[in-house]
PDB file of C-alpha atoms in Angstrom:
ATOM      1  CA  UNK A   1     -12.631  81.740 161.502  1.00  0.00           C
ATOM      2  CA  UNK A   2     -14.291  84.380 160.774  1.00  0.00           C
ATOM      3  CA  UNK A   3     -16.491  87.000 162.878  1.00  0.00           C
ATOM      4  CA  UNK A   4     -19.393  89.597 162.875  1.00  0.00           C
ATOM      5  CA  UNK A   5     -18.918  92.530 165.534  1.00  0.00           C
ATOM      6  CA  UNK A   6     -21.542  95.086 166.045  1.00  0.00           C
ATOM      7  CA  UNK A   7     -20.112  97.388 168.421  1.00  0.00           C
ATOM      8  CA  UNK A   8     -23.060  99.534 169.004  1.00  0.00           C
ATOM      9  CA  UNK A   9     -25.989  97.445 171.726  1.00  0.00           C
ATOM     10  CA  UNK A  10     -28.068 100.188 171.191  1.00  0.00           C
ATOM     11  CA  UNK A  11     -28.838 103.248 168.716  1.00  0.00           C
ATOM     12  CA  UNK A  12     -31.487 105.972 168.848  1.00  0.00           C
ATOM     13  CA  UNK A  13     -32.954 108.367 166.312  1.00  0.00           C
ATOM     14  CA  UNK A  14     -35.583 111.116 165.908  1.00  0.00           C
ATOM     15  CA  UNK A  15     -37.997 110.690 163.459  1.00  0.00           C
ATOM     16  CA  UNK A  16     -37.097 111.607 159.993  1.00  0.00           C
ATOM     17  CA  UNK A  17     -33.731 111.680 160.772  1.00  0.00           C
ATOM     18  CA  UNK A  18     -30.640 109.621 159.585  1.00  0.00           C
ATOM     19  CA  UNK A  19     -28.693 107.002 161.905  1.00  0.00           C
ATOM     20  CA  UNK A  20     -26.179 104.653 160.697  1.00  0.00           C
ATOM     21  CA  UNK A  21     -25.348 101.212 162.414  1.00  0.00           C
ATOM     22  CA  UNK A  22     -22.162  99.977 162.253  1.00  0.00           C
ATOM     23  CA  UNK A  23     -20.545  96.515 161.689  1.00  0.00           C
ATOM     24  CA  UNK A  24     -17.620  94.820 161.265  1.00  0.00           C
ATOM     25  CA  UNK A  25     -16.344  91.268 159.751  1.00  0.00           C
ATOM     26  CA  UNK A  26     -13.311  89.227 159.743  1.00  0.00           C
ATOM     27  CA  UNK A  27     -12.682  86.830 156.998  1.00  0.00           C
ATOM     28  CA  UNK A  28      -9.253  85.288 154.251  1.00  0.00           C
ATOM     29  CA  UNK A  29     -11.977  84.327 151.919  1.00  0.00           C
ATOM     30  CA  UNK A  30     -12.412  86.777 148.780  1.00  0.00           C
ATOM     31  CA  UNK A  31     -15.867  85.781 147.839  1.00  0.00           C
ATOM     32  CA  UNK A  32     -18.891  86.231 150.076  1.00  0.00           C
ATOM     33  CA  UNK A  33     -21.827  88.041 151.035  1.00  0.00           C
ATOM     34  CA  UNK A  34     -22.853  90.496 153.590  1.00  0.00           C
ATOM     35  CA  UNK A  35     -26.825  90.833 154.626  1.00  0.00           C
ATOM     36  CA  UNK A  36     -28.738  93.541 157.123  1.00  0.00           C
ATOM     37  CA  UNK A  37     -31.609  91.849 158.960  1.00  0.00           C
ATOM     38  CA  UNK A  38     -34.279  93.510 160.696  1.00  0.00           C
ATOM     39  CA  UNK A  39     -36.560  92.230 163.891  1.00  0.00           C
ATOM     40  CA  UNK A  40     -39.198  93.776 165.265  1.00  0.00           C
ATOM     41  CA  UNK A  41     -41.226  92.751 168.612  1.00  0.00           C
ATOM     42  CA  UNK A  42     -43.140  89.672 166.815  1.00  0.00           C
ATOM     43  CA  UNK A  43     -39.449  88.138 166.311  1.00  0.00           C
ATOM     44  CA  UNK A  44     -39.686  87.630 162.414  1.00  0.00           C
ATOM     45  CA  UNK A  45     -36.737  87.883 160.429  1.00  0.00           C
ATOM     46  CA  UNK A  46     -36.738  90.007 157.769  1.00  0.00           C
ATOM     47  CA  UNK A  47     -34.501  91.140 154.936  1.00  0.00           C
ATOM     48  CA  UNK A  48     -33.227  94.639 154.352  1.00  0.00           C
ATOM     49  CA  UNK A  49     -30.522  94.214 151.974  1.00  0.00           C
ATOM     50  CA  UNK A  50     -27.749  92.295 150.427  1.00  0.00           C
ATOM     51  CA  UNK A  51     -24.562  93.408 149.387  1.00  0.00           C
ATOM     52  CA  UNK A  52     -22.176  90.614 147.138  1.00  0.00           C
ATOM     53  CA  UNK A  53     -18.844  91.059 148.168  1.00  0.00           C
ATOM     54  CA  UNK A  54     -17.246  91.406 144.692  1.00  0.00           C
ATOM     55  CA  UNK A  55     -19.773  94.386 143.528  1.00  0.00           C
ATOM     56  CA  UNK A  56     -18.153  97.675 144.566  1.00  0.00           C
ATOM     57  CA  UNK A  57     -21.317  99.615 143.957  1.00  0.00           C
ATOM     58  CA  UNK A  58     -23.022 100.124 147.677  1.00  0.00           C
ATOM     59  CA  UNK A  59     -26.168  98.010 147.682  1.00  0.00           C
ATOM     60  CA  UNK A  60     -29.871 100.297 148.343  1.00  0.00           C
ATOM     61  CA  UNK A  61     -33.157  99.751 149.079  1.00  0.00           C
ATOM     62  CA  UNK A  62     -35.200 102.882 149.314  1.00  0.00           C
ATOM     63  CA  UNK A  63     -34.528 104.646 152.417  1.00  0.00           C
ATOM     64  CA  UNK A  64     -31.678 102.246 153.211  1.00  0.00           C
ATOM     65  CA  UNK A  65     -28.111 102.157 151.950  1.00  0.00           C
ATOM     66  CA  UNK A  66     -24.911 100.753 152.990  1.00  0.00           C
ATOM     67  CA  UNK A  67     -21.209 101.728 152.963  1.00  0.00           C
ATOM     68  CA  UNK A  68     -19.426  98.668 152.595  1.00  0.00           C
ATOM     69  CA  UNK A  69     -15.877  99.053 153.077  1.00  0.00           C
ATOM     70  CA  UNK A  70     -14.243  95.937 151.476  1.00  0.00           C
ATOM     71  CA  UNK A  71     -10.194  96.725 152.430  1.00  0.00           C
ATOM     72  CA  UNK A  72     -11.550  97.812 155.897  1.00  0.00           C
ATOM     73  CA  UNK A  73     -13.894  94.928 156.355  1.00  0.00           C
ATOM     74  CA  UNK A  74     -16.896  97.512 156.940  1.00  0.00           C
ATOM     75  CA  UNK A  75     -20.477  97.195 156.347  1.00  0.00           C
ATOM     76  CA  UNK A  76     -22.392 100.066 157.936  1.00  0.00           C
ATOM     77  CA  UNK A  77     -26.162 100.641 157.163  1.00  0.00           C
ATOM     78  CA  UNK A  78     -27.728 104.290 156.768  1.00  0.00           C
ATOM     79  CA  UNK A  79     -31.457 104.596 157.425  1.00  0.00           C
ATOM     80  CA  UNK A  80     -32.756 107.963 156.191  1.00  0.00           C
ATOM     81  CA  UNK A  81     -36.026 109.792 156.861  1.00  0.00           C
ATOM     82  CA  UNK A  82     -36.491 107.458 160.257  1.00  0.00           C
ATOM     83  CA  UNK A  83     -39.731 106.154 160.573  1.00  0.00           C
ATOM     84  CA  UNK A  84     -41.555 105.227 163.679  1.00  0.00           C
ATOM     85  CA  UNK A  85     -41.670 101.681 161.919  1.00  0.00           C
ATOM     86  CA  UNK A  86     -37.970 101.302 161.934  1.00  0.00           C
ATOM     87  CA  UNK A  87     -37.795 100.567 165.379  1.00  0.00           C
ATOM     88  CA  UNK A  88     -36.114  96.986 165.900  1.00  0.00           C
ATOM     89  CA  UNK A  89     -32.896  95.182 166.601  1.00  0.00           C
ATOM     90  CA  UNK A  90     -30.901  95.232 163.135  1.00  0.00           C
ATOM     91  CA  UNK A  91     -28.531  92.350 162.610  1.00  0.00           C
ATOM     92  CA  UNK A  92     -25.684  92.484 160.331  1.00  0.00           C
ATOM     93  CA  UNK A  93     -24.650  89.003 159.056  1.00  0.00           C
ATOM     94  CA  UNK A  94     -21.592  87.300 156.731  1.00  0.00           C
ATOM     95  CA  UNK A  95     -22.360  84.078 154.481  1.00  0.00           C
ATOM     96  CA  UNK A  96     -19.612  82.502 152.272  1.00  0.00           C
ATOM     97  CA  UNK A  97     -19.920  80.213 149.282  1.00  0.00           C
ATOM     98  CA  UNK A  98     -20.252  77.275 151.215  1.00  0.00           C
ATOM     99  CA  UNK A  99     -23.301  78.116 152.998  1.00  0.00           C
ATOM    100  CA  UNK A 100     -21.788  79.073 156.521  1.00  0.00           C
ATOM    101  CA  UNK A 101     -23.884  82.523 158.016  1.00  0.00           C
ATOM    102  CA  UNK A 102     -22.352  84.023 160.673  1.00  0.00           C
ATOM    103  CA  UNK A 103     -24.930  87.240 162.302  1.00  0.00           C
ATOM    104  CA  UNK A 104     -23.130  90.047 164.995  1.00  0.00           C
ATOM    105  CA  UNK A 105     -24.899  90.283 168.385  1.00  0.00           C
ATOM    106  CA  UNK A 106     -27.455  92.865 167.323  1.00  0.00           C
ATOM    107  CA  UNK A 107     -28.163  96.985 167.593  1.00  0.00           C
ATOM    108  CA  UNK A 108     -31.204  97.883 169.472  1.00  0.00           C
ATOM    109  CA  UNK A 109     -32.516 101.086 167.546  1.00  0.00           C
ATOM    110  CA  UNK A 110     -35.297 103.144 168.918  1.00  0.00           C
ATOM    111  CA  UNK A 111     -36.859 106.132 166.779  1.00  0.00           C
ATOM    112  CA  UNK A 112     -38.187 108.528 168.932  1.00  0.00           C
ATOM    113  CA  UNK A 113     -41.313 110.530 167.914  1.00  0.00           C
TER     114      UNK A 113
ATOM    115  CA  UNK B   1     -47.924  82.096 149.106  1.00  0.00           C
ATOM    116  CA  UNK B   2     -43.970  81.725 149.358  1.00  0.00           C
ATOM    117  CA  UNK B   3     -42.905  80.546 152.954  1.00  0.00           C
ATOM    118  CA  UNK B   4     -41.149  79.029 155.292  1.00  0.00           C
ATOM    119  CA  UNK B   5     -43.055  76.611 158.136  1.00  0.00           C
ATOM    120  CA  UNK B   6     -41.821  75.847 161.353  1.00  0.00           C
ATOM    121  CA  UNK B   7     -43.869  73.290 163.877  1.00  0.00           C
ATOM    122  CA  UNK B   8     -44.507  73.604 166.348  1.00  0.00           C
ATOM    123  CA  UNK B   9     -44.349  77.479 166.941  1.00  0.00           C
ATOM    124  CA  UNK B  10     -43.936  76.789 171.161  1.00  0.00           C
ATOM    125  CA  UNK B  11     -42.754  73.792 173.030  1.00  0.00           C
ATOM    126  CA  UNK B  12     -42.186  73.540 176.684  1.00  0.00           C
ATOM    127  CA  UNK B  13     -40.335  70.120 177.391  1.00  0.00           C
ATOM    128  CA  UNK B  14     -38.058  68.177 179.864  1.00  0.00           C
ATOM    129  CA  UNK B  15     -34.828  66.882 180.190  1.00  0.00           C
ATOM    130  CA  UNK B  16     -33.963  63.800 178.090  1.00  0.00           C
ATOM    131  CA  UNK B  17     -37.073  63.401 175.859  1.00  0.00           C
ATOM    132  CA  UNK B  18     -36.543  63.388 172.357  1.00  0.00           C
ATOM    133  CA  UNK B  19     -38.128  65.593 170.010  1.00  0.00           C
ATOM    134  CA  UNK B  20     -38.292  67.283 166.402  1.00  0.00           C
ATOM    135  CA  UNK B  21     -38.817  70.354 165.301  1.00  0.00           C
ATOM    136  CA  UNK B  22     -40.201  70.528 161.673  1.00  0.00           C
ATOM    137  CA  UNK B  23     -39.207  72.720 158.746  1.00  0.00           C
ATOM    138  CA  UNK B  24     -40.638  73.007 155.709  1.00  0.00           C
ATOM    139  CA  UNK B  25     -40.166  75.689 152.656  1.00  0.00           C
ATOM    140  CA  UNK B  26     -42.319  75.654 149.452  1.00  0.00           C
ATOM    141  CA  UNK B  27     -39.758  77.766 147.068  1.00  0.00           C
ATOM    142  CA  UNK B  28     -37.945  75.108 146.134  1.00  0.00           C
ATOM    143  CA  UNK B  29     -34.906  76.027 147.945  1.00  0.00           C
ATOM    144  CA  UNK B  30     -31.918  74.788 147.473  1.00  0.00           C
ATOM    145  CA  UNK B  31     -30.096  75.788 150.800  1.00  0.00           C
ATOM    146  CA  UNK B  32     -32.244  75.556 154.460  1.00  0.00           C
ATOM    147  CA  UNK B  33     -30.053  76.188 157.591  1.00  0.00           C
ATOM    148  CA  UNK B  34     -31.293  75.952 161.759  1.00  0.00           C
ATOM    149  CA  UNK B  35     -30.053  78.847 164.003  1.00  0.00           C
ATOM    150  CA  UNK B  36     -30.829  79.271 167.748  1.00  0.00           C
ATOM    151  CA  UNK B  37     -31.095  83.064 168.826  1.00  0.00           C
ATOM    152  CA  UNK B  38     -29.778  83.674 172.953  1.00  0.00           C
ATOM    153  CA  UNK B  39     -30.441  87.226 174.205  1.00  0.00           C
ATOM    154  CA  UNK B  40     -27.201  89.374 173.697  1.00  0.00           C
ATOM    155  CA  UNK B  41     -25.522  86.528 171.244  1.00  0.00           C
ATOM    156  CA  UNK B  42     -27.583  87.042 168.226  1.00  0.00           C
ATOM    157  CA  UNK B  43     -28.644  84.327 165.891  1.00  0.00           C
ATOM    158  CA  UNK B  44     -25.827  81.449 166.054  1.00  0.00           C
ATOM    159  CA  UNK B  45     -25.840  78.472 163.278  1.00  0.00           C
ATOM    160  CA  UNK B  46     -26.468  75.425 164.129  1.00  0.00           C
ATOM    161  CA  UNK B  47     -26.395  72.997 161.012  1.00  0.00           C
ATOM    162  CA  UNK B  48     -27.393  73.670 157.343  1.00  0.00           C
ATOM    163  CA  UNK B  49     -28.184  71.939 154.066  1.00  0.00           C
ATOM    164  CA  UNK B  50     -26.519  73.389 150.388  1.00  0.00           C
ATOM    165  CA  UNK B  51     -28.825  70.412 149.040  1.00  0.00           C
ATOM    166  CA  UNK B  52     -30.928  67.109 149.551  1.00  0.00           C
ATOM    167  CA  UNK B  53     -28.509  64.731 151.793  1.00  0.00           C
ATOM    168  CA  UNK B  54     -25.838  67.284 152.177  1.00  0.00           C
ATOM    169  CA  UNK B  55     -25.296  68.911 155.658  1.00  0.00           C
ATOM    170  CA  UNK B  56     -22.693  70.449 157.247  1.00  0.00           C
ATOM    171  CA  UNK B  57     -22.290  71.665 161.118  1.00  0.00           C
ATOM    172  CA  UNK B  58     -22.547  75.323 162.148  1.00  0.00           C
ATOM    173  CA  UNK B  59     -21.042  76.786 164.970  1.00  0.00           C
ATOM    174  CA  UNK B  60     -23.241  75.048 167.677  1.00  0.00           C
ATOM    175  CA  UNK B  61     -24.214  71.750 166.254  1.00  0.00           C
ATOM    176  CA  UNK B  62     -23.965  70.036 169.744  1.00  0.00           C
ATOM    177  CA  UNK B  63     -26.776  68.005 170.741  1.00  0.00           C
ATOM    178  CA  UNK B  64     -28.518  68.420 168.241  1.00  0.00           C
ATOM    179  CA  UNK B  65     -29.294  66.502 164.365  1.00  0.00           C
ATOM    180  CA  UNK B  66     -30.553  66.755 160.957  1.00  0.00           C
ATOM    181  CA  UNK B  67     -31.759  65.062 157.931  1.00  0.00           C
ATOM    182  CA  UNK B  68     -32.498  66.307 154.504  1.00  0.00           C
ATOM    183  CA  UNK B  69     -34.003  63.519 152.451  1.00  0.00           C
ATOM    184  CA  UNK B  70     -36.157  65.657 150.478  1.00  0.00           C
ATOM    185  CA  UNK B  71     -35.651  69.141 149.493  1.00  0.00           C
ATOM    186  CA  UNK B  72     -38.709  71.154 150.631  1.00  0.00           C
ATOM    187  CA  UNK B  73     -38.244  69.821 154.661  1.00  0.00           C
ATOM    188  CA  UNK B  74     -35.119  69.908 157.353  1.00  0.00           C
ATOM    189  CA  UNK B  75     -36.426  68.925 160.559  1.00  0.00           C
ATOM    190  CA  UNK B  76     -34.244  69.406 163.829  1.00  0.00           C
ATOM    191  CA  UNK B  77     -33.603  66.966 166.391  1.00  0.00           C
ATOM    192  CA  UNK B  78     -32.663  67.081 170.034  1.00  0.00           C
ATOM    193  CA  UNK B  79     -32.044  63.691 171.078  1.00  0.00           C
ATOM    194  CA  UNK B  80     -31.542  64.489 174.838  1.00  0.00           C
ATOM    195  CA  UNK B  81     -32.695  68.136 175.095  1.00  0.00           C
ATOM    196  CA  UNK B  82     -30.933  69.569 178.180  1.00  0.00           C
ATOM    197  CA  UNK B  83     -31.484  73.260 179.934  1.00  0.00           C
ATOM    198  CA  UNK B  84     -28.896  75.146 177.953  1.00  0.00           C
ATOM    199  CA  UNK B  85     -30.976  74.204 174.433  1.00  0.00           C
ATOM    200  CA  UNK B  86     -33.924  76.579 175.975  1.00  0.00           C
ATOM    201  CA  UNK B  87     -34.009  78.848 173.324  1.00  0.00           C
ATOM    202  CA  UNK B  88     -35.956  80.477 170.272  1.00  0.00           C
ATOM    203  CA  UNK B  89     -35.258  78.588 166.767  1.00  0.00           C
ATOM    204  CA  UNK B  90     -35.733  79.865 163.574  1.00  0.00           C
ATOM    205  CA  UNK B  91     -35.634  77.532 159.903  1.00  0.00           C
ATOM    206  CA  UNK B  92     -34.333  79.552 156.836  1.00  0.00           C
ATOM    207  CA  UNK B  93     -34.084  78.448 153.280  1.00  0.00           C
ATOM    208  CA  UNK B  94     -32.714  80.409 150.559  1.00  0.00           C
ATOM    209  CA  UNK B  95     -31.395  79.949 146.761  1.00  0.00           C
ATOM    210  CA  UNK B  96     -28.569  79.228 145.432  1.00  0.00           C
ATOM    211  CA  UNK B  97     -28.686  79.869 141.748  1.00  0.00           C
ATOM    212  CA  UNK B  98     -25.239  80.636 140.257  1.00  0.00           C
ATOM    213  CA  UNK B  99     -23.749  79.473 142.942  1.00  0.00           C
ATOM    214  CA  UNK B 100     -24.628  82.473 144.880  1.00  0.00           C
ATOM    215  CA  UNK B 101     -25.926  82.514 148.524  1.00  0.00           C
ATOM    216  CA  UNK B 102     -29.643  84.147 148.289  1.00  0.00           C
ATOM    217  CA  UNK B 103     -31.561  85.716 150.414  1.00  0.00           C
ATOM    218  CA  UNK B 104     -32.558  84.152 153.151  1.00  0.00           C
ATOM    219  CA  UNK B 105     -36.289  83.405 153.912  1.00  0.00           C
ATOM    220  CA  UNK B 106     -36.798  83.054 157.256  1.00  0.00           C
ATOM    221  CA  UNK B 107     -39.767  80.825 159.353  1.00  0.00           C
ATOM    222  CA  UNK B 108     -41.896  82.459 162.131  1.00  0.00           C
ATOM    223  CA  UNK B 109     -39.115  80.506 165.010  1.00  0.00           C
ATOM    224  CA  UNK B 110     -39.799  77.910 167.498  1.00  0.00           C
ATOM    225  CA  UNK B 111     -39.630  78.577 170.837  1.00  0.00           C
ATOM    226  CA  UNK B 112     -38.338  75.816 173.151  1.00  0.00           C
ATOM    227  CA  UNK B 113     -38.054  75.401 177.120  1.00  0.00           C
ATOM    228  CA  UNK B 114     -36.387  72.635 178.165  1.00  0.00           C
ATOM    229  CA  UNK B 115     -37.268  72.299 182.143  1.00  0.00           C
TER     230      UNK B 115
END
């Protein structure tokens, strides 16, 4: 089966700083995706990128980047130039072909002014 | 304006009666999938849809159903809603062009108490 672990519960950064959040996955299948979802206080879900398991290039989205680690079953996400905005519980998620999403518990991250 | 619709937004309910929880997405969506989020246990799936009358369980599908007759909706069903379903639901729907697994768009959630 496989499994989403974010290790880290909580994160802080200063403004306009960098922080990265880490996650890990365990999976046999060769093919599937990896997502970073954000949630601030009003609970909505939203998207901050997408990385397709078979693309080596690291996926990025303005400020945000990831390091996905394919061998090592990594997929870390580096926020640069912190923003007061950023503030939210980042979940780091793994979907397969067949439509099964599994998220990790969650990092808390806090951007201190 | 692309979205996903969940009704209703807040329930507060008791043991043992029935209800439904609506979804509805107006993307035409291939894929819509039902996830229950628990503090400190993140978003867990519950059932999902790849297409109209295909569904599939997730990792907690107990106690609770689904339909998908027509594409745009996938409502949720607790037959016999018990304590331990007190929770905050959210609906997603996504693509699947290619064959790939989209992004997923997410509803606003639903948040049930079950006294």
């Amino acid at each position: 089966a496989q499994t989403v672990t974010q290790s880290q519960p909580e994160m802080s950064v200063q403004e306009a700083e960098t922080v990265t959040l880490s996650c890990t996955y365990d999976t046999s299948e060769s093919d599937y995706y990896l997502f970073w979802y954000k949630q601030p206080p009003s609970r909505q879900m939203i998207l901050v990128i997408r990385q397709e398991a078979y693309k080596q290039q690291n996926a990025t989205e303005n400020r945000f980047s990831v390091n996905f680690q394919k061998a090592a079953k990594s997929f870390s996400l580096k926020i640069s130039d912190s923003q007061l905005g950023d503030a939210a519980m980042y979940f780091c998620a793994y979907g397969n072909q067949g439509g099964k999403l599994i998220f990790g518990q969650g990092t808390e991250l806090s951007v201190k002014p | 304006e692309a979205q996903v619709t969940q009704n209703p937004r807040y329930l507060i309910t008791v043991t043992g009666k029935k209800l439904t929880v609506t979804c509805s997405q107006n993307m035409n969506h291939e894929y819509m999938s039902w996830y229950r989020q628990d503090p400190g246990l993140g978003l867990r799936q519950i059932y999902y849809s790849m297409n109209v009358e295909v569904t599939d369980k997730g990792d907690v599908p107990e106690g609770y159903k689904v339909s998908r007759k027509e594409k745009r909706n996938f409502p949720l069903i607790l037959e016999s809603p018990s304590p331990n379903q007190t929770s905050l639901y959210f609906c997603a729907s996504s693509s699947t062009s290619g064959g790939a697994l989209g992004t997923q768009y997410f509803g606003p959630g639903t948040r049930l108490l079950v006294l």
